[in-house]
Tab-separated table of C-alpha atoms in Angstrom:
chain	number	residue	atom	x	y	z
F	96	MET	CA	21.837	65.863	-58.832
F	97	ASP	CA	22.095	62.983	-61.304
F	98	PHE	CA	21.325	65.351	-64.161
F	99	SER	CA	24.025	67.778	-63.018
F	100	VAL	CA	26.625	65.016	-62.849
F	101	LYS	CA	25.714	63.823	-66.322
F	102	LYS	CA	25.894	67.345	-67.689
F	103	LEU	CA	29.243	67.918	-66.012
F	104	ALA	CA	30.583	64.680	-67.501
F	105	SER	CA	29.257	65.649	-70.929
F	106	ASP	CA	30.828	69.111	-70.748
F	107	ALA	CA	34.120	67.587	-69.641
F	108	GLY	CA	34.024	65.223	-72.627
F	109	VAL	CA	33.361	68.086	-75.045
F	110	PHE	CA	36.177	70.142	-73.513
F	111	PHE	CA	38.589	67.200	-73.783
F	112	SER	CA	37.582	66.600	-77.401
F	113	ARG	CA	38.216	70.263	-78.262
F	114	ALA	CA	41.553	70.227	-76.467
F	115	VAL	CA	42.669	67.145	-78.388
F	116	GLN	CA	41.570	68.650	-81.700
F	117	PHE	CA	43.296	71.963	-80.953
F	118	THR	CA	46.537	70.223	-79.948
F	119	GLU	CA	46.576	68.021	-83.025
F	120	GLU	CA	46.003	71.069	-85.242
F	121	LYS	CA	48.952	72.843	-83.677
F	122	LEU	CA	51.099	69.752	-84.207
F	123	GLY	CA	49.934	69.435	-87.816
F	124	GLN	CA	48.290	66.073	-87.184
F	125	ALA	CA	44.679	67.140	-87.870
F	126	GLU	CA	42.847	69.062	-90.556
F	127	LYS	CA	41.391	72.473	-89.819
F	128	THR	CA	38.305	74.065	-91.368
F	129	GLU	CA	39.412	77.365	-92.905
F	130	LEU	CA	37.187	80.423	-93.025
F	131	ASP	CA	36.633	82.187	-96.330
F	132	ALA	CA	38.815	85.158	-97.311
F	133	HIS	CA	36.046	87.717	-96.755
F	134	PHE	CA	35.467	86.430	-93.228
F	135	GLU	CA	39.189	86.586	-92.485
F	136	ASN	CA	39.275	90.196	-93.721
F	137	LEU	CA	36.382	91.045	-91.408
F	138	LEU	CA	38.256	89.505	-88.482
F	139	ALA	CA	41.439	91.431	-89.296
F	140	ARG	CA	39.482	94.668	-89.648
F	141	ALA	CA	37.761	94.124	-86.306
F	142	ASP	CA	41.071	93.385	-84.572
F	143	GLY	CA	42.625	96.511	-86.095
F	144	THR	CA	39.663	98.631	-84.999
F	145	LYS	CA	39.932	97.328	-81.450
F	146	ASN	CA	43.707	97.818	-81.210
F	147	TRP	CA	43.741	101.349	-82.649
F	148	THR	CA	40.708	102.392	-80.613
F	149	GLU	CA	42.535	101.358	-77.439
F	150	LYS	CA	45.634	103.350	-78.440
F	151	ILE	CA	43.666	106.451	-79.470
F	152	LEU	CA	41.594	106.289	-76.282
F	153	HIS	CA	44.655	106.000	-74.062
F	154	GLN	CA	46.576	108.802	-75.766
F	155	THR	CA	43.553	111.110	-75.724
F	156	GLU	CA	43.252	110.504	-71.982
F	157	VAL	CA	46.935	111.409	-71.642
F	158	LEU	CA	46.346	114.570	-73.687
F	159	LEU	CA	43.404	115.658	-71.551
F	160	GLN	CA	44.970	114.627	-68.241
F	161	PRO	CA	48.793	114.322	-68.323
F	162	ASN	CA	48.958	113.401	-64.632
F	163	PRO	CA	48.909	109.558	-64.396
F	164	SER	CA	47.838	109.614	-60.735
F	165	ALA	CA	44.848	111.772	-61.604
F	166	ARG	CA	43.921	109.380	-64.442
F	167	VAL	CA	44.029	106.417	-62.056
F	168	GLU	CA	41.851	108.315	-59.584
F	169	GLU	CA	39.302	109.137	-62.297
F	170	PHE	CA	39.301	105.501	-63.426
F	171	LEU	CA	38.550	104.293	-59.893
F	172	TYR	CA	35.722	106.801	-59.466
F	173	GLU	CA	34.277	105.653	-62.792
F	174	LYS	CA	34.418	101.974	-61.829
F	175	LEU	CA	32.815	102.756	-58.468
F	176	ASP	CA	30.088	104.680	-60.319
F	177	ARG	CA	30.800	107.814	-58.332
F	178	LYS	CA	31.099	111.412	-59.500
F	179	VAL	CA	34.656	112.593	-60.079
F	180	PRO	CA	35.382	115.591	-57.806
F	181	ALA	CA	36.152	118.903	-59.490
F	182	ARG	CA	39.878	119.411	-59.937
F	183	THR	CA	41.610	122.779	-60.324
F	184	THR	CA	43.414	123.094	-63.645
F	185	ASN	CA	47.039	124.189	-63.832
F	186	ALA	CA	46.053	127.506	-65.445
F	187	GLU	CA	43.564	128.217	-62.652
F	188	LEU	CA	46.192	127.403	-60.047
F	189	LEU	CA	48.662	129.733	-61.766
F	190	ALA	CA	45.989	132.443	-61.824
F	191	GLN	CA	45.457	132.037	-58.088
F	192	TYR	CA	49.178	132.423	-57.371
F	193	MET	CA	49.466	135.495	-59.607
F	194	MET	CA	46.527	137.254	-57.967
F	195	GLU	CA	47.858	136.534	-54.495
F	196	ALA	CA	51.272	137.881	-55.523
F	197	ALA	CA	49.652	140.995	-57.004
F	198	ASN	CA	47.833	141.694	-53.746
F	199	GLU	CA	51.082	141.323	-51.836
F	200	PHE	CA	53.162	143.495	-54.185
F	201	GLY	CA	50.404	146.087	-54.496
F	202	PRO	CA	47.691	146.055	-57.172
F	203	GLY	CA	48.443	149.725	-57.922
F	204	THR	CA	52.041	149.063	-58.972
F	205	PRO	CA	52.839	148.291	-62.614
F	206	TYR	CA	53.992	144.758	-61.715
F	207	GLY	CA	50.989	144.085	-59.477
F	208	GLN	CA	48.571	145.453	-62.059
F	209	THR	CA	50.117	143.274	-64.755
F	210	LEU	CA	49.954	140.216	-62.496
F	211	LEU	CA	46.258	140.850	-61.938
F	212	ARG	CA	45.540	141.140	-65.658
F	213	VAL	CA	47.550	138.018	-66.519
F	214	GLY	CA	45.993	136.116	-63.604
F	215	GLU	CA	42.488	136.949	-64.797
F	216	THR	CA	43.367	135.710	-68.270
F	217	GLU	CA	44.903	132.500	-66.921
F	218	LYS	CA	41.683	131.912	-64.980
F	219	ARG	CA	39.687	132.243	-68.193
F	220	LEU	CA	42.095	129.859	-69.923
F	221	GLY	CA	41.560	127.340	-67.118
F	222	GLY	CA	37.795	127.598	-67.525
F	223	ALA	CA	38.108	127.069	-71.285
F	224	GLU	CA	40.318	124.036	-70.662
F	225	ARG	CA	37.759	122.586	-68.250
F	226	GLU	CA	34.997	122.971	-70.851
F	227	PHE	CA	37.183	121.360	-73.517
F	228	ILE	CA	37.994	118.372	-71.295
F	229	HIS	CA	34.324	117.867	-70.449
F	230	ALA	CA	33.173	118.120	-74.072
F	231	SER	CA	35.905	115.739	-75.261
F	232	SER	CA	35.096	113.229	-72.541
F	233	VAL	CA	31.390	113.181	-73.361
F	234	ASN	CA	31.557	113.377	-77.156
F	235	PHE	CA	34.734	111.387	-77.881
F	236	LEU	CA	36.053	109.274	-75.014
F	237	THR	CA	32.691	107.878	-73.894
F	238	PRO	CA	31.771	106.428	-77.351
F	239	LEU	CA	35.209	104.807	-77.656
F	240	ARG	CA	34.871	103.229	-74.220
F	241	SER	CA	31.340	102.083	-75.053
F	242	PHE	CA	32.643	100.244	-78.115
F	243	LEU	CA	35.428	98.502	-76.195
F	244	GLU	CA	33.231	97.593	-73.222
F	245	GLY	CA	30.080	96.769	-75.186
F	246	ASP	CA	30.248	95.890	-78.875
F	247	TRP	CA	33.750	94.452	-78.739
F	248	LYS	CA	32.930	92.174	-75.821
F	249	SER	CA	29.937	90.824	-77.774
F	250	ILE	CA	32.128	90.240	-80.822
F	251	SER	CA	34.777	88.479	-78.719
F	252	LYS	CA	32.155	86.239	-77.107
F	253	GLU	CA	30.706	85.169	-80.460
F	254	ARG	CA	34.184	84.592	-81.866
F	255	ARG	CA	34.989	82.247	-78.989
F	256	LEU	CA	31.757	80.368	-79.634
F	257	LEU	CA	32.640	80.146	-83.334
F	258	GLN	CA	36.061	78.765	-82.450
F	259	ASN	CA	34.431	76.090	-80.259
F	260	ARG	CA	31.943	75.195	-83.008
F	261	ARG	CA	34.787	74.863	-85.482
F	262	LEU	CA	36.726	72.563	-83.148
F	263	ASP	CA	33.590	70.452	-82.662
F	264	LEU	CA	33.080	70.302	-86.436
F	265	ASP	CA	36.657	69.265	-87.132
F	266	ALA	CA	36.533	66.692	-84.308
F	267	CYS	CA	33.375	65.185	-85.887
F	268	LYS	CA	35.121	65.085	-89.271
F	269	ALA	CA	38.066	63.282	-87.689
F	270	ARG	CA	35.763	60.739	-85.946
F	271	LEU	CA	33.864	60.066	-89.176
F	272	LYS	CA	37.115	59.567	-91.052
F	273	LYS	CA	38.352	57.074	-88.439
F	274	ALA	CA	35.002	55.258	-88.370
F	275	LYS	CA	34.973	54.840	-92.146
F	276	ALA	CA	38.537	53.548	-92.129
F	277	ALA	CA	37.681	51.049	-89.390
F	278	GLU	CA	34.528	49.976	-91.261
F	279	ALA	CA	36.503	49.349	-94.428
F	280	LYS	CA	39.083	47.380	-92.506
F	281	ALA	CA	36.394	45.276	-90.782
F	282	ALA	CA	34.679	44.608	-94.104
F	283	ALA	CA	37.938	43.275	-95.546
F	284	LEU	CA	38.541	40.861	-92.636
F	285	PRO	CA	35.930	38.081	-93.326
F	286	ASP	CA	37.343	35.094	-95.204
F	287	PHE	CA	34.486	33.210	-96.898
F	288	GLN	CA	36.701	30.133	-97.317
F	289	GLU	CA	36.988	29.862	-93.558
F	290	THR	CA	35.549	26.499	-92.427
F	291	ARG	CA	34.802	27.752	-88.928
F	292	PRO	CA	31.667	29.896	-89.057
F	293	ARG	CA	32.467	31.524	-85.707
F	294	ASN	CA	35.124	33.827	-87.197
F	295	TYR	CA	32.731	34.954	-89.913
F	296	VAL	CA	30.037	35.744	-87.396
F	297	LEU	CA	32.428	37.813	-85.290
F	298	SER	CA	33.731	39.673	-88.322
F	299	ALA	CA	30.221	40.369	-89.584
F	300	SER	CA	29.243	41.652	-86.153
F	301	ALA	CA	32.266	44.004	-86.050
F	302	SER	CA	31.416	45.311	-89.519
F	303	ALA	CA	27.851	46.037	-88.410
F	304	LEU	CA	29.110	47.852	-85.307
F	305	TRP	CA	31.412	50.075	-87.338
F	306	SER	CA	28.588	50.739	-89.795
F	307	ASP	CA	26.451	51.990	-86.898
F	308	GLU	CA	29.411	54.084	-85.715
F	309	VAL	CA	29.696	55.644	-89.176
F	310	ASP	CA	25.991	56.499	-89.179
F	311	LYS	CA	26.313	58.073	-85.736
F	312	ALA	CA	29.407	60.054	-86.780
F	313	GLU	CA	27.636	61.306	-89.917
F	314	HIS	CA	24.676	62.473	-87.839
F	315	GLU	CA	26.969	64.279	-85.371
F	316	LEU	CA	28.805	65.872	-88.299
F	317	ARG	CA	25.548	67.210	-89.773
F	318	VAL	CA	24.574	68.677	-86.401
F	319	ALA	CA	28.033	70.200	-85.902
F	320	GLN	CA	28.003	71.646	-89.427
F	321	THR	CA	24.607	73.271	-88.827
F	322	GLU	CA	25.728	74.788	-85.528
F	323	PHE	CA	28.972	76.025	-87.088
F	324	ASP	CA	27.173	77.657	-90.042
F	325	HIS	CA	24.686	79.356	-87.707
F	326	GLN	CA	27.440	80.696	-85.433
F	327	ALA	CA	29.490	81.826	-88.430
F	328	GLU	CA	26.512	83.855	-89.691
F	329	VAL	CA	25.944	85.461	-86.284
F	330	THR	CA	29.620	86.374	-86.005
F	331	ARG	CA	29.697	87.679	-89.567
F	332	LEU	CA	26.804	90.063	-88.878
F	333	LEU	CA	28.583	91.448	-85.799
F	334	LEU	CA	31.840	91.862	-87.706
F	335	GLU	CA	30.088	93.696	-90.541
F	336	GLY	CA	28.740	96.075	-87.890
F	337	ILE	CA	32.290	97.428	-87.551
F	338	SER	CA	31.461	99.679	-90.517
F	339	SER	CA	28.741	101.339	-88.432
F	340	THR	CA	31.269	101.671	-85.613
F	341	HIS	CA	33.628	103.533	-87.941
F	342	VAL	CA	30.827	105.905	-88.964
F	343	ASN	CA	30.004	106.591	-85.321
F	344	HIS	CA	33.651	107.134	-84.420
F	345	LEU	CA	34.019	109.462	-87.413
F	346	ARG	CA	31.168	111.625	-86.125
F	347	CYS	CA	32.715	111.642	-82.644
F	348	LEU	CA	36.079	112.591	-84.124
F	349	HIS	CA	34.520	115.598	-85.856
F	350	GLU	CA	32.987	116.687	-82.541
F	351	PHE	CA	36.371	116.304	-80.831
F	352	VAL	CA	38.034	118.476	-83.494
F	353	GLU	CA	35.305	121.114	-83.137
F	354	ALA	CA	35.738	121.151	-79.348
F	355	GLN	CA	39.510	121.437	-79.708
F	356	ALA	CA	39.210	124.215	-82.306
F	357	ALA	CA	36.796	126.130	-80.072
F	358	TYR	CA	39.162	125.710	-77.128
F	359	TYR	CA	42.183	127.023	-79.006
F	360	ALA	CA	40.111	129.870	-80.469
F	361	GLN	CA	39.073	130.893	-76.967
F	362	CYS	CA	42.674	130.710	-75.781
F	363	TYR	CA	43.816	132.812	-78.724
F	364	GLN	CA	41.144	135.425	-78.088
F	365	HIS	CA	41.904	135.581	-74.367
F	366	MET	CA	45.619	136.061	-75.022
F	367	LEU	CA	44.912	138.617	-77.735
F	368	ASP	CA	42.770	140.624	-75.331
F	369	LEU	CA	45.499	140.372	-72.709
F	370	GLN	CA	48.090	141.570	-75.190
F	371	LYS	CA	45.940	144.585	-76.038
F	372	GLN	CA	45.464	145.408	-72.366
F	373	LEU	CA	49.163	145.183	-71.584
F	374	SER	CA	50.130	147.275	-74.596
F	375	ARG	CA	48.052	150.184	-73.274
F	376	PHE	CA	50.036	150.791	-70.099
F	377	PRO	CA	53.771	150.904	-70.831
F	378	GLY	CA	54.468	150.982	-67.102
F	379	SER	CA	54.293	147.194	-67.121
F	380	LEU	CA	57.361	147.106	-69.339
F	381	VAL	CA	59.582	149.158	-67.052
F	382	ALA	CA	60.964	148.685	-63.598
F	383	ASN	CA	58.461	148.376	-60.770
F	384	VAL	CA	58.307	151.776	-59.065
F	385	ASP	CA	56.277	152.569	-55.975
F	386	SER	CA	53.299	154.621	-57.110
F	387	THR	CA	53.395	156.656	-53.891
F	388	SER	CA	56.861	158.102	-54.656
F	389	PRO	CA	56.817	160.643	-57.504
F	390	LEU	CA	59.294	160.262	-60.331
F	391	THR	CA	61.525	163.342	-60.434
F	392	LEU	CA	63.497	164.385	-63.462
F	393	SER	CA	66.408	166.767	-63.748
F	394	PRO	CA	65.800	170.018	-65.648
F	395	ALA	CA	67.865	168.691	-68.547
F	396	GLU	CA	65.850	165.457	-68.731
F	397	ALA	CA	62.569	167.319	-68.430
F	398	SER	CA	63.437	169.538	-71.381
F	399	SER	CA	64.863	166.694	-73.537
F	400	PRO	CA	63.038	165.573	-76.723
F	401	ALA	CA	62.735	162.022	-75.332
F	402	SER	CA	60.721	163.077	-72.299
F	403	ALA	CA	58.578	165.360	-74.383
F	404	ALA	CA	57.805	162.605	-76.903
F	405	SER	CA	56.973	160.039	-74.231
F	406	SER	CA	54.757	162.386	-72.189
F	407	SER	CA	52.580	163.632	-75.053
F	408	LEU	CA	52.475	163.170	-78.800
F	409	CYS	CA	50.469	165.304	-81.171
F	410	THR	CA	50.154	163.112	-84.248
F	411	SER	CA	48.954	165.952	-86.460
F	412	ASP	CA	52.315	167.695	-86.054
F	413	VAL	CA	54.379	164.553	-86.731
F	414	LYS	CA	56.328	164.580	-89.973
F	415	PRO	CA	57.720	161.352	-91.420
F	416	PRO	CA	61.517	161.152	-91.536
F	417	VAL	CA	63.359	161.411	-94.798
F	418	SER	CA	64.579	157.819	-94.405
F	419	GLY	CA	63.605	154.892	-92.224
F	420	THR	CA	59.986	154.550	-93.378
F	421	ARG	CA	58.931	150.909	-93.869
F	422	LYS	CA	55.877	148.928	-94.819
F	423	ALA	CA	54.279	146.700	-92.198
F	424	ARG	CA	51.524	144.094	-92.258
F	425	VAL	CA	49.056	144.153	-89.371
F	426	LEU	CA	48.869	140.790	-87.572
F	427	TYR	CA	45.822	141.376	-85.357
F	428	ASP	CA	42.987	143.868	-85.014
F	429	TYR	CA	43.798	146.707	-82.645
F	430	GLU	CA	41.396	149.199	-81.124
F	431	ALA	CA	42.857	152.638	-80.496
F	432	ALA	CA	42.801	153.631	-76.812
F	433	ASP	CA	42.786	157.381	-77.533
F	434	SER	CA	43.114	159.894	-80.337
F	435	SER	CA	46.917	159.586	-80.422
F	436	GLU	CA	46.702	155.925	-81.513
F	437	LEU	CA	45.786	154.427	-84.869
F	438	ALA	CA	43.203	151.632	-84.999
F	439	LEU	CA	44.343	148.614	-87.017
F	440	LEU	CA	42.697	145.837	-88.991
F	441	ALA	CA	44.321	142.444	-89.435
F	442	ASP	CA	46.190	141.838	-92.728
F	443	GLU	CA	46.154	145.488	-93.846
F	444	LEU	CA	49.377	147.214	-94.965
F	445	ILE	CA	50.500	150.511	-93.407
F	446	MET	CA	53.610	152.706	-93.419
F	447	VAL	CA	55.503	152.906	-90.128
F	448	TYR	CA	58.461	154.823	-88.778
F	449	SER	CA	59.990	155.784	-85.470
F	450	LEU	CA	60.700	159.154	-83.919
F	451	PRO	CA	63.636	160.038	-81.690
F	452	GLY	CA	62.846	159.375	-78.049
F	453	MET	CA	59.789	157.159	-78.722
F	454	ASP	CA	59.044	154.100	-76.649
F	455	PRO	CA	60.698	151.194	-78.563
F	456	ASP	CA	57.466	149.215	-78.257
F	457	TRP	CA	55.588	151.771	-80.361
F	458	LEU	CA	55.870	153.163	-83.888
F	459	ILE	CA	54.094	155.866	-85.829
F	460	GLY	CA	51.734	154.345	-88.368
F	461	GLU	CA	50.179	156.013	-91.415
F	462	ARG	CA	47.213	154.878	-93.477
F	463	GLY	CA	46.348	157.448	-96.096
F	464	ASN	CA	45.572	160.667	-94.230
F	465	GLN	CA	45.267	158.863	-90.893
F	466	LYS	CA	48.201	158.814	-88.516
F	467	GLY	CA	48.854	157.552	-84.978
F	468	LYS	CA	50.847	155.384	-82.616
F	469	VAL	CA	50.718	151.611	-83.169
F	470	PRO	CA	52.178	148.772	-81.011
F	471	VAL	CA	55.110	146.933	-82.565
F	472	THR	CA	53.823	143.541	-81.350
F	473	TYR	CA	50.838	143.843	-83.707
F	474	LEU	CA	53.010	144.328	-86.795
F	475	GLU	CA	55.134	142.307	-89.180
F	476	LEU	CA	57.761	144.633	-90.608
F	477	LEU	CA	58.358	144.129	-94.306
F	478	SER	CA	61.554	144.881	-96.168
């Protein structure tokens, strides 16, 4: 118990000494030991790394999970060391609604069939999004959090210790300076012409006391300087480790970019496949008609060129018009559904034109001796 009281009193004295030194420095009444320029640059670099890592981490979390309530829930599960429950993505929820609507409207109708196809694609998009979020969390967010919760806390702890050692060092310098001034003043007090020896004895005793105080202050200063230099070296090594942190974060950033590129590539491919599927049944582009009721045409409509062109098209008999032929660049690969269509390769150039009565979403394309229908959405018409 006695030892604990003594230690508590000693710690209180050290804390008071540091507080006095810190206050006097702020008021400009005490000198402060400055760190070298390289050390200051390391500190500034570490602070910048910490600040920008926090901002990048937060914004990436917002990107992956825009819902703030969901982010708070995930944070609580993480702090409680419990597994975050699986959450349905917005695309998967949209897919569920579309499929339910398709079943209600009739999966055999053009609208219902289209809803089913789009719903299936949205479900795939939701799965791709889930994989992207998981990969980004493991390969990018986790290393950033590990730095902030691990390495940065160690750096902050050693910096606080360095600050305390510096305050102790400057306090020892101030005590030594005061002791030397008092010693010099005491040495100048004795008057050897004084007839009363008592004054001389007292003055000599005071000078000896201040000399002992100077020796004690010098010893404390040497100890404080050693502790400060040791702590400065420890802190310097940790701060120089920020370079390794940057290398690690660079690797994680590359993995995040790869995961994001793979995600968008999957989304693009899914939508491209959906576009191809929808382009093959034009019924999805017209009014929703009950498949059980036959579509009847008048004799004039049945014999019109428009109905004949839309019902069947023999590409071998098609002749290009005198005018209206244009060049077109193919945007995406297209696989012909039947012999009346022309397969396309991305970035190739073909000649296209329209025939009277054709579906406006289709054109006739020619590549050399090959000829067939092509979807307009896969083309960029050139002047």
